[in-house]
XYZ file of C-alpha atoms in Angstrom:
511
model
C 0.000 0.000 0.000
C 1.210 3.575 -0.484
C 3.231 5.352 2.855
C 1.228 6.524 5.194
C 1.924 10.287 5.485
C -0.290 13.132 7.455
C -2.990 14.549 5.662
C -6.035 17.055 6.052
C -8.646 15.891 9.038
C -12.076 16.779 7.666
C -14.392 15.635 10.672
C -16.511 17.948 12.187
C -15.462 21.200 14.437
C -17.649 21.084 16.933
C -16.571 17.386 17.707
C -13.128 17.848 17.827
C -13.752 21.148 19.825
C -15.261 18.434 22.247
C -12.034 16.559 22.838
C -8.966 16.832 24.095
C -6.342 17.312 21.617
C -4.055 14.471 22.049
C -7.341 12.365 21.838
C -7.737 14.451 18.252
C -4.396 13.809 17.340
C -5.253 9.773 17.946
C -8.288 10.233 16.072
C -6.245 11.803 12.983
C -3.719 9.040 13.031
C -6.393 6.322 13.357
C -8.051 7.507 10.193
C -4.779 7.789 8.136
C -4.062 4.477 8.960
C -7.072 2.774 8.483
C -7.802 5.517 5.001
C -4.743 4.078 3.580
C -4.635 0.657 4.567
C -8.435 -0.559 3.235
C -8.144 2.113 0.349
C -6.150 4.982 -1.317
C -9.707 6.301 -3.042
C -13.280 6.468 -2.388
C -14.113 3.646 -4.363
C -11.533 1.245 -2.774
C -8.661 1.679 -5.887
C -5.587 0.254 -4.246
C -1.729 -0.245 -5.073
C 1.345 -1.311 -4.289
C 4.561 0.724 -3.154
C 6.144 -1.598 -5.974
C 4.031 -0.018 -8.547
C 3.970 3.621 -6.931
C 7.690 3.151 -7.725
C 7.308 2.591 -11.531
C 4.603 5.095 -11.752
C 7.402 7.417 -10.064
C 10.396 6.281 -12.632
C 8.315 6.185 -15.286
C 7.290 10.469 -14.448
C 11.537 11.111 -13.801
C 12.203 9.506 -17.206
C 10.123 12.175 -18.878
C 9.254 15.318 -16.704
C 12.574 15.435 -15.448
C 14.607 15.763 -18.520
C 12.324 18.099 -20.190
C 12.112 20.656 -17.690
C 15.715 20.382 -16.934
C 16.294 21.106 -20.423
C 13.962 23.937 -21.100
C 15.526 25.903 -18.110
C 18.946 25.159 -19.678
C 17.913 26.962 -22.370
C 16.189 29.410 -20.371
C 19.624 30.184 -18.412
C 21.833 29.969 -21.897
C 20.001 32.744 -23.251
C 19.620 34.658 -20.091
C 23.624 34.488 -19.381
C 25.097 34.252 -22.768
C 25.177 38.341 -22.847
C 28.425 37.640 -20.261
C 30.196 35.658 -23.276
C 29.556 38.246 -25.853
C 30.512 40.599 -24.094
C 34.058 39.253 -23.921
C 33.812 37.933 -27.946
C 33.739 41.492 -28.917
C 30.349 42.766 -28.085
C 31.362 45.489 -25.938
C 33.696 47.374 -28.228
C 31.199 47.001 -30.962
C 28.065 48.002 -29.763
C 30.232 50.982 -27.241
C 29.166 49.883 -24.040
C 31.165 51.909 -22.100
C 31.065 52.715 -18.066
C 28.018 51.489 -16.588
C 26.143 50.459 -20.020
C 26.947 46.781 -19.719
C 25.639 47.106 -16.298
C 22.095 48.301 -17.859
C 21.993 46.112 -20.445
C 22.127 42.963 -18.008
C 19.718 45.345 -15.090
C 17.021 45.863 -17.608
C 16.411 42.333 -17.803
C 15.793 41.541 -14.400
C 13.529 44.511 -13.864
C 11.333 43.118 -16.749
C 11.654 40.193 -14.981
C 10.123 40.604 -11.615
C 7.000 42.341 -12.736
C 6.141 39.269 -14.993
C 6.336 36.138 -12.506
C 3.396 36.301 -10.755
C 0.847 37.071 -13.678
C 2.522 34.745 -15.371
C 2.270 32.088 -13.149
C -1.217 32.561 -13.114
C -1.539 32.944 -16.346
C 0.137 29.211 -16.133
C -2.751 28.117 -13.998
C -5.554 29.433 -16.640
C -4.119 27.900 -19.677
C -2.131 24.937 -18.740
C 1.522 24.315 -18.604
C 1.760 22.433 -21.936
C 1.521 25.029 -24.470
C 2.016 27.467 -21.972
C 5.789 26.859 -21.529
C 6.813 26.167 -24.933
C 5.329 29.594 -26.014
C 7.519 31.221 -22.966
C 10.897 29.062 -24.469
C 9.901 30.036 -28.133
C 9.527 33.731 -27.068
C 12.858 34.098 -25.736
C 14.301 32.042 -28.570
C 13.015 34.595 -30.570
C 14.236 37.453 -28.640
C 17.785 36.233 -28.616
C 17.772 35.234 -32.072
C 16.941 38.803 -32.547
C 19.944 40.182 -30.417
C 22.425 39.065 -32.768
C 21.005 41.898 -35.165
C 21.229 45.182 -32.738
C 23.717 47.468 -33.935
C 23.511 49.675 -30.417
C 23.291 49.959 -27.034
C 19.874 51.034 -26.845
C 18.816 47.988 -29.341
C 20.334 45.654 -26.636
C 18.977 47.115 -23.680
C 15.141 46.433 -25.643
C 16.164 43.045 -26.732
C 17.107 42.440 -22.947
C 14.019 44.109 -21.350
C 11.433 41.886 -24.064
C 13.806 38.607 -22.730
C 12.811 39.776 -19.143
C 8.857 39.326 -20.228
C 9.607 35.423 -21.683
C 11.895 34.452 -19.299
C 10.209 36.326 -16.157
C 7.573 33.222 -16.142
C 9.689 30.078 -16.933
C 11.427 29.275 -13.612
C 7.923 29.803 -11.707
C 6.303 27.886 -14.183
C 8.882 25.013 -14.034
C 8.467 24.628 -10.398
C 4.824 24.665 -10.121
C 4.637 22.329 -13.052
C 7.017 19.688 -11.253
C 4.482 20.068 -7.627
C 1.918 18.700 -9.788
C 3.457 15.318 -10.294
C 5.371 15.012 -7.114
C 4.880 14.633 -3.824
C 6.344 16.657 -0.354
C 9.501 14.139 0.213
C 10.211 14.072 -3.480
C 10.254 17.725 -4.390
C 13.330 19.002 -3.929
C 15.764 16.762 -5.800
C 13.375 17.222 -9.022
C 13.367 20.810 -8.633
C 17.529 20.931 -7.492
C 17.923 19.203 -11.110
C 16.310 21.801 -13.147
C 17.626 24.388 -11.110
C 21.389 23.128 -11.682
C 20.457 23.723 -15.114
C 21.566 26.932 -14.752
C 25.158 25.701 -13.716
C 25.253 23.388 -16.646
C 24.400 26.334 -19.189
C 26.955 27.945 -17.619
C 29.594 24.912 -18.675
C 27.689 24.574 -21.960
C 28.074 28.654 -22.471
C 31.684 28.786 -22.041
C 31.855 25.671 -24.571
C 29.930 27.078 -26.955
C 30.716 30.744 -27.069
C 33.963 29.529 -27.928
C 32.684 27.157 -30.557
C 30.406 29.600 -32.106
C 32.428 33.051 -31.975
C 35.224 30.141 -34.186
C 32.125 30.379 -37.222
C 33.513 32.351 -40.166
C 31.498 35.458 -41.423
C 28.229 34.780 -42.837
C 25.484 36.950 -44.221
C 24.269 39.539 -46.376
C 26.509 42.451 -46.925
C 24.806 44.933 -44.684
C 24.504 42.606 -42.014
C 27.539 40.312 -41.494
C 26.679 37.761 -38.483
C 30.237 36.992 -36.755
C 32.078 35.588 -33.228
C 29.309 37.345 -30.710
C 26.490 37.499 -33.295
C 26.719 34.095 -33.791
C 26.648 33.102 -30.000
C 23.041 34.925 -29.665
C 21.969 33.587 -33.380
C 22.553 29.993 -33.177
C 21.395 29.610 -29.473
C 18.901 31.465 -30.119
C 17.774 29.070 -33.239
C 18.338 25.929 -31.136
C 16.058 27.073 -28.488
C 12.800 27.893 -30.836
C 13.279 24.469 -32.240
C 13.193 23.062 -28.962
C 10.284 24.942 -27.741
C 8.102 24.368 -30.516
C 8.665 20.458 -29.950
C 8.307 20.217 -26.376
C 4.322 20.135 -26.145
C 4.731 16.512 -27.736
C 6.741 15.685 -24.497
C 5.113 17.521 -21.896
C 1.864 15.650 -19.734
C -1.391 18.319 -19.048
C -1.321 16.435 -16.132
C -0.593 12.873 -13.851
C -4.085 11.819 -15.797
C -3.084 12.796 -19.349
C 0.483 11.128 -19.368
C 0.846 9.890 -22.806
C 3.246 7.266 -21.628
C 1.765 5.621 -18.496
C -1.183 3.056 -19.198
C -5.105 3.440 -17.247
C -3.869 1.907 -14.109
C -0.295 4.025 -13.772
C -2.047 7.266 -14.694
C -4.876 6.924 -12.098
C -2.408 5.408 -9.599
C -0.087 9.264 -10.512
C -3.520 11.539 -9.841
C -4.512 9.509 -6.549
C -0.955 8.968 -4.764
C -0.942 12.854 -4.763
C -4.574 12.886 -3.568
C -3.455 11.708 -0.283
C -1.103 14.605 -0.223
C -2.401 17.730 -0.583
C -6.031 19.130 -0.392
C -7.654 20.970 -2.765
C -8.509 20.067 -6.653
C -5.545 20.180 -8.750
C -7.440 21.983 -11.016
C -8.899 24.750 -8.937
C -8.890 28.348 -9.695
C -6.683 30.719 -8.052
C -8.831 33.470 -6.267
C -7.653 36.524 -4.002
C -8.136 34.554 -0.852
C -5.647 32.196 -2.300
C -3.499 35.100 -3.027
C -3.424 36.555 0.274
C -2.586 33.077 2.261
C 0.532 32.750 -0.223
C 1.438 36.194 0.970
C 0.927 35.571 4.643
C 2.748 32.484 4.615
C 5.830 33.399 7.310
C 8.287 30.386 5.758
C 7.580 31.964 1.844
C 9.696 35.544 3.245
C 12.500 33.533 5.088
C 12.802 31.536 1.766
C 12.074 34.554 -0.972
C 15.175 36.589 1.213
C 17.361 33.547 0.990
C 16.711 33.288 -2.632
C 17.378 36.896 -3.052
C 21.068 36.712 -1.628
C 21.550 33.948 -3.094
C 20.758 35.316 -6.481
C 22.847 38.215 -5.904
C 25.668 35.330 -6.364
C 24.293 32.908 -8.491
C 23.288 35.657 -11.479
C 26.092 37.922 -10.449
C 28.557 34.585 -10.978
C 26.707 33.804 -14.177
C 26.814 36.914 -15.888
C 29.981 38.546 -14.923
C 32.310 34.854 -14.467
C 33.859 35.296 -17.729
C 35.087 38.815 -17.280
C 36.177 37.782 -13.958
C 38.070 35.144 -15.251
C 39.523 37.863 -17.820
C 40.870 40.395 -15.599
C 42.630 37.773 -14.234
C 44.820 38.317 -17.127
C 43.860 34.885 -19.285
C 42.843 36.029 -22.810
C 39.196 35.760 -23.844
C 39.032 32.314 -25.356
C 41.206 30.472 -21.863
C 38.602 32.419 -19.354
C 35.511 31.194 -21.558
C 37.012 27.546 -21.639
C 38.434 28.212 -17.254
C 34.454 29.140 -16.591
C 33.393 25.658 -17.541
C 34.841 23.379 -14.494
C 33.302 25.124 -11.622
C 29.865 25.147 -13.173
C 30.219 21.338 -14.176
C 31.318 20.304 -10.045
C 28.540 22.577 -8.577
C 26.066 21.045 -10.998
C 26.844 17.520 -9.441
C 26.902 19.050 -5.639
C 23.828 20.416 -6.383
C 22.062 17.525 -7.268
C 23.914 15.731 -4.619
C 22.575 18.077 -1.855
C 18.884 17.520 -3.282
C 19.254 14.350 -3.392
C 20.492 13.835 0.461
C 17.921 16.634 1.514
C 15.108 14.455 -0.294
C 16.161 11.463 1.824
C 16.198 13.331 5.309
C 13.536 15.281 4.375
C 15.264 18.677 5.821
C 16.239 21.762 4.081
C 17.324 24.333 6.116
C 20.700 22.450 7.282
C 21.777 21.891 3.767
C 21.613 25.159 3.176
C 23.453 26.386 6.163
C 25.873 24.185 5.858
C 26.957 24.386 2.115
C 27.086 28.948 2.610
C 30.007 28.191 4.535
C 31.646 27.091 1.401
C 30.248 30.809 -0.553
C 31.694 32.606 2.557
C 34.803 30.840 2.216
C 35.127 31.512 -1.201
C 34.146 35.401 -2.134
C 37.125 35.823 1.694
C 39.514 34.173 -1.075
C 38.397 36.575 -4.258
C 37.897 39.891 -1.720
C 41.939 39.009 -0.291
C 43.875 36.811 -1.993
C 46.234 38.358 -4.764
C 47.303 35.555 -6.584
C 45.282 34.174 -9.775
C 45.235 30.769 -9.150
C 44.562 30.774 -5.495
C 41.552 33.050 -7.019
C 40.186 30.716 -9.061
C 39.907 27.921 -6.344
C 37.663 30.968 -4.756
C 35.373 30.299 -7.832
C 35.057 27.058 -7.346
C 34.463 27.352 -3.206
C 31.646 29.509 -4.711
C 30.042 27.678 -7.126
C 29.548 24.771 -5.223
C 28.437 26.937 -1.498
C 26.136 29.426 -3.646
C 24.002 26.723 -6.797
C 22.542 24.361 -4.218
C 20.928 27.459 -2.613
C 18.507 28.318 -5.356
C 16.554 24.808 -6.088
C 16.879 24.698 -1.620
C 14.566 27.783 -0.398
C 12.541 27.578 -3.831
C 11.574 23.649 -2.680
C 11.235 24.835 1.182
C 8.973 27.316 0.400
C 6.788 24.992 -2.104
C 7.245 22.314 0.307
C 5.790 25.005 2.866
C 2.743 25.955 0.956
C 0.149 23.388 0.634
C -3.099 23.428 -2.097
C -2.611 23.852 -5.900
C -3.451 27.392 -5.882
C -1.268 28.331 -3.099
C 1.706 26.348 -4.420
C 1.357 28.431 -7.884
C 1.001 31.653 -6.370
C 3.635 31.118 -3.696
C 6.271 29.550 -6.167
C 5.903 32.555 -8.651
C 5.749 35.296 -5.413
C 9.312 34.033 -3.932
C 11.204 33.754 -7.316
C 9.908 37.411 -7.903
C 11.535 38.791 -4.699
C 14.487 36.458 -5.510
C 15.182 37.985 -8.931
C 15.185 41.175 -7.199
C 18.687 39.796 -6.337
C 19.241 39.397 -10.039
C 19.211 43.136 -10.263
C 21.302 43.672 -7.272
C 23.871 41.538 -8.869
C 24.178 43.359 -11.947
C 25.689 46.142 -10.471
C 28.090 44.597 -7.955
C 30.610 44.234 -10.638
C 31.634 47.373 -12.510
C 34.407 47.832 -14.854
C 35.637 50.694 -12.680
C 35.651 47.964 -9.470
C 37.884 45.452 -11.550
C 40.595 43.505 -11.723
C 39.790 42.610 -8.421
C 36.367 44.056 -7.551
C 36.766 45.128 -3.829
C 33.415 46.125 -3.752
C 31.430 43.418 -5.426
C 33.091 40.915 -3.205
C 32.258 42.630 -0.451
C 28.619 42.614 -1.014
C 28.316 39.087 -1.598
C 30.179 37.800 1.168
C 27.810 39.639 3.095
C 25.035 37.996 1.290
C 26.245 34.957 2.020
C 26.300 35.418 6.332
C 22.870 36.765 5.083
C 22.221 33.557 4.090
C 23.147 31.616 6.597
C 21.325 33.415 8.916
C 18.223 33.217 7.337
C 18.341 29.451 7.232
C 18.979 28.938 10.888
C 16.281 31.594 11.334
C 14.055 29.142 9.149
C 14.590 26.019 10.550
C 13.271 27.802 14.239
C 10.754 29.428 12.865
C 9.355 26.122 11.256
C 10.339 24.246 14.429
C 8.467 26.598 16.796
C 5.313 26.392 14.621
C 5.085 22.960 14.337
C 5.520 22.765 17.882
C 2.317 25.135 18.371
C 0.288 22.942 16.495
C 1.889 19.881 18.125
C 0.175 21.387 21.338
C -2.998 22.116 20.150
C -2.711 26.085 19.580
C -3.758 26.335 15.917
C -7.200 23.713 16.505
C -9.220 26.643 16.613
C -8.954 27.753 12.663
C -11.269 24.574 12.388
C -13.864 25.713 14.151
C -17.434 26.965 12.533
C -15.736 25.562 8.792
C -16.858 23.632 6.287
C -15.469 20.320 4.674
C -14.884 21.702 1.811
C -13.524 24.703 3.939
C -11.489 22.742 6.112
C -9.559 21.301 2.572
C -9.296 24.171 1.045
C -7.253 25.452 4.578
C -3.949 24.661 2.802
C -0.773 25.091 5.712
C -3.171 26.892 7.898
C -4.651 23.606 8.602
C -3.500 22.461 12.148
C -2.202 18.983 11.147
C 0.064 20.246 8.502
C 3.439 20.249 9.143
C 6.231 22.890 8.385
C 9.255 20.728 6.396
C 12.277 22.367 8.657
């Protein structure tokens, strides 16, 4: 039969306002048990953890890869700006001073103002056409940048990548909660998420690749070394997009590649899980509890100084790496082994965090290594000892993102809550995005006192907030442990009490 896990009491208030609430508790237990062990359904549908397992394989072989891949392409097109720069982009198109600093800010200011519509947007039309238009769009878009001839050409190419790109990682996540249960979340999400340090391998790779391409085009527009980085990736990613709706489920009930039984056995495992219909609206109550939600501002904070490293690291690695003193090509091909051992790490951390079920530790434990690392950049003098800094990074900083984005959608029970919570937190985590874009200036370089600076305090930030999370979800549990949140049942519904979400008294906070 499947685990027993805690789920939603739906008795009556005014009998369990009647009782003593360790004799509740009992009750609770008594009716998981006895719910899951004579049937998973209504009707008496039953299964085995054997074939749970399958079921689950059979979703990792399919929804796994394809969202891991979309963000890839997501990142690669958000990041690749850093690798043109270096490839000749900057001296061509006269971004001088603070201009590259605009070009890159623009993009995350787009950005934030488009993740929550667009999440719900999401919810409206469905995920599977829904996403592919969003990875077409800013296919498009850089397709399209290798054509500007100016600065102010770039900074619009960049702002209209902000309003495809704003609703992808959002979207990603959300879609991912719908096939997944609690315990299984975060090692899903932490694989997509290290997408974005295996675009940045893939980037160095294939800026240096591309920018090789001879001269091509008509005579008033020649397409050449950072042209052809946004052209070609650009091309690659519309193709992809336009294919992936023949990959990507509605749903756990319209999986093309599971049989009657597996697909009913995908919708009713998660039945058990959360309340609420998976296909219910979003409406402004829902809205509101997403905002109120204590655990979603511990985690959106996180995510925001973490993304001050994460998207600072991304965009400005390579001209790190250059002022350094290696020549363009050496940094673009030097960027590539960090990225590739924090992708691993990442998915390591997921993977042991999955097991444990526990979040906040993991990501206490690995800013130690981001600490450690942007002490080495912000003193050390020589270049080598440097770029073991990059690496301390890398690998303390990439597990953080896919961490508070799976605590807080671990945090935030019922469809509608998960959407708008999941889209809410990576908004006030990209404002980090747009923090990081100006913590490395070419006036702060070669060894940028000042952007160092800021993200080594990011990173105490950081492991202060997790410590401050794993309390807060510790102390909250432990109110509802002792009976203190029993009275948000009273005078509700059934359908009321379901639709409760993490405000219902037997949920518990994932610390």
């Amino acid at each position: 039969m499947a685990t027993v896990e805690p789920i939603y009491a739906s008795y009556n208030a005014d009998e369990k306002a009647g009782a003593d609430h360790a004799k509740a508790e009992k009750i609770l237990y008594d009716e998981q048990v006895t719910a899951s062990n004579a049937s998973d359904s209504v009707d008496g549908f039953t299964w085995t953890e054997e074939e749970e397992k399958a079921v689950r394989w059979k979703l990792d072989r399919v929804i796994v890869p394809v969202t891991t891949f979309l963000y890839l392409l997501c990142f690669l097109d958000r990041a690749n700006v850093g690798n043109a720069r270096i490839q000749g982009m900057a001296d061509d198109l006269n971004l001088v001073g603070v201009r590259f600093n605009w070009v890159t800010s623009i993009f995350y200011i787009i950005y934030i103002f488009v993740e929550v519509p667009s999440n719900i947007l999401l919810k409206a039309i469905g995920p599977k056409f829904y996403l592919p238009l969003l990875v077409v769009g800013f296919g498009l878009v850089s397709l399209c940048s290798a054509f500007v001839q100016s600065f102010e050409g770039l900074l619009t190419a960049r702002a209209f990548l902000g309003v495809f790109e704003g609703g992808v990682m959002p979207g990603i996540a959300f879609f991912i909660t719908c096939f997944y249960k609690r315990e299984e979340l975060l090692l899903r999400v932490g694989i997509y998420v290290s997408a974005a340090s295996m675009a940045g391998a893939f980037g160095g790779l294939l800026a240096t690749a591309l920018s090789r391409i001879p001269p091509w085009g008509a005579s008033g527009m020649i397409i050449h070394t950072w042209r052809n980085i946004f052209f070609f990736e650009g091309l690659f990613t519309m193709i992809v997009g336009l294919g992936a709706p023949y990959f990507m489920p509605e749903s756990p009930m319209q999986c093309h590649f599971l049989n009657e039984r597996e697909r009913r056995i995908a919708v009713e495992r998660l039945q058990t899980k959360h309340s609420g219909d998976e296909n219910e609206k979003v409406n402004v109550h829902h809205v509101k509890r997403a905002f109120l939600n204590i655990n979603n501002y511990i985690c959106a904070f996180g995510f925001f100084l973490i993304n001050i490293t994460v998207q600072g690291i991304s965009l400005f690695m390579p001209t790190i790496l250059n002022e350094l003193g290696w020549k363009a090509e050496k940094a673009q091909l030097y960027s590539v082994p960090p990225y590739v051992c924090a992708c691993v790490v990442a998915i390591a951390v997921a993977f042991f965090s999955d097991k444990v079920n526990r979040r906040g530790i993991f990501l206490a434990a690995f800013t130690l290594l981001g600490i450690t690392g942007f002490a080495i950049l912000r003193w050390a003098k020589n270049a080598n000892i440097r770029y073991m800094g990059v690496f301390f990074i890398t690998l303390g900083a990439f597990p953080g993102g896919p961490g508070f984005l799976s605590w807080a959608m671990n945090n935030a029970s019922g469809p509608a809550i998960r959407a708008i919570s999941g889209a809410y937190v990576v908004t006030l985590g990209t404002a980090g995005g747009v923090l990081a874009t100006w913590t490395y200036t070419k006036a702060d370089g070669p060894y940028f006192h000042t952007g160092h600076t800021i993200n080594l305090v990011g990173q105490i930030g950081v492991l202060v907030l997790s410590l401050v999370g794993i309390a807060y979800c510790k102390w909250e549990n432990k109110q509802r442990d002792l009976g203190k949140r029993d009275h948000r049942l009273n005078g509700l519904s059934d359908a009321e009490i379901r639709d409760l979400g993490y405000r219902h008294p037997a949920f518990r906070y994932i610390t």
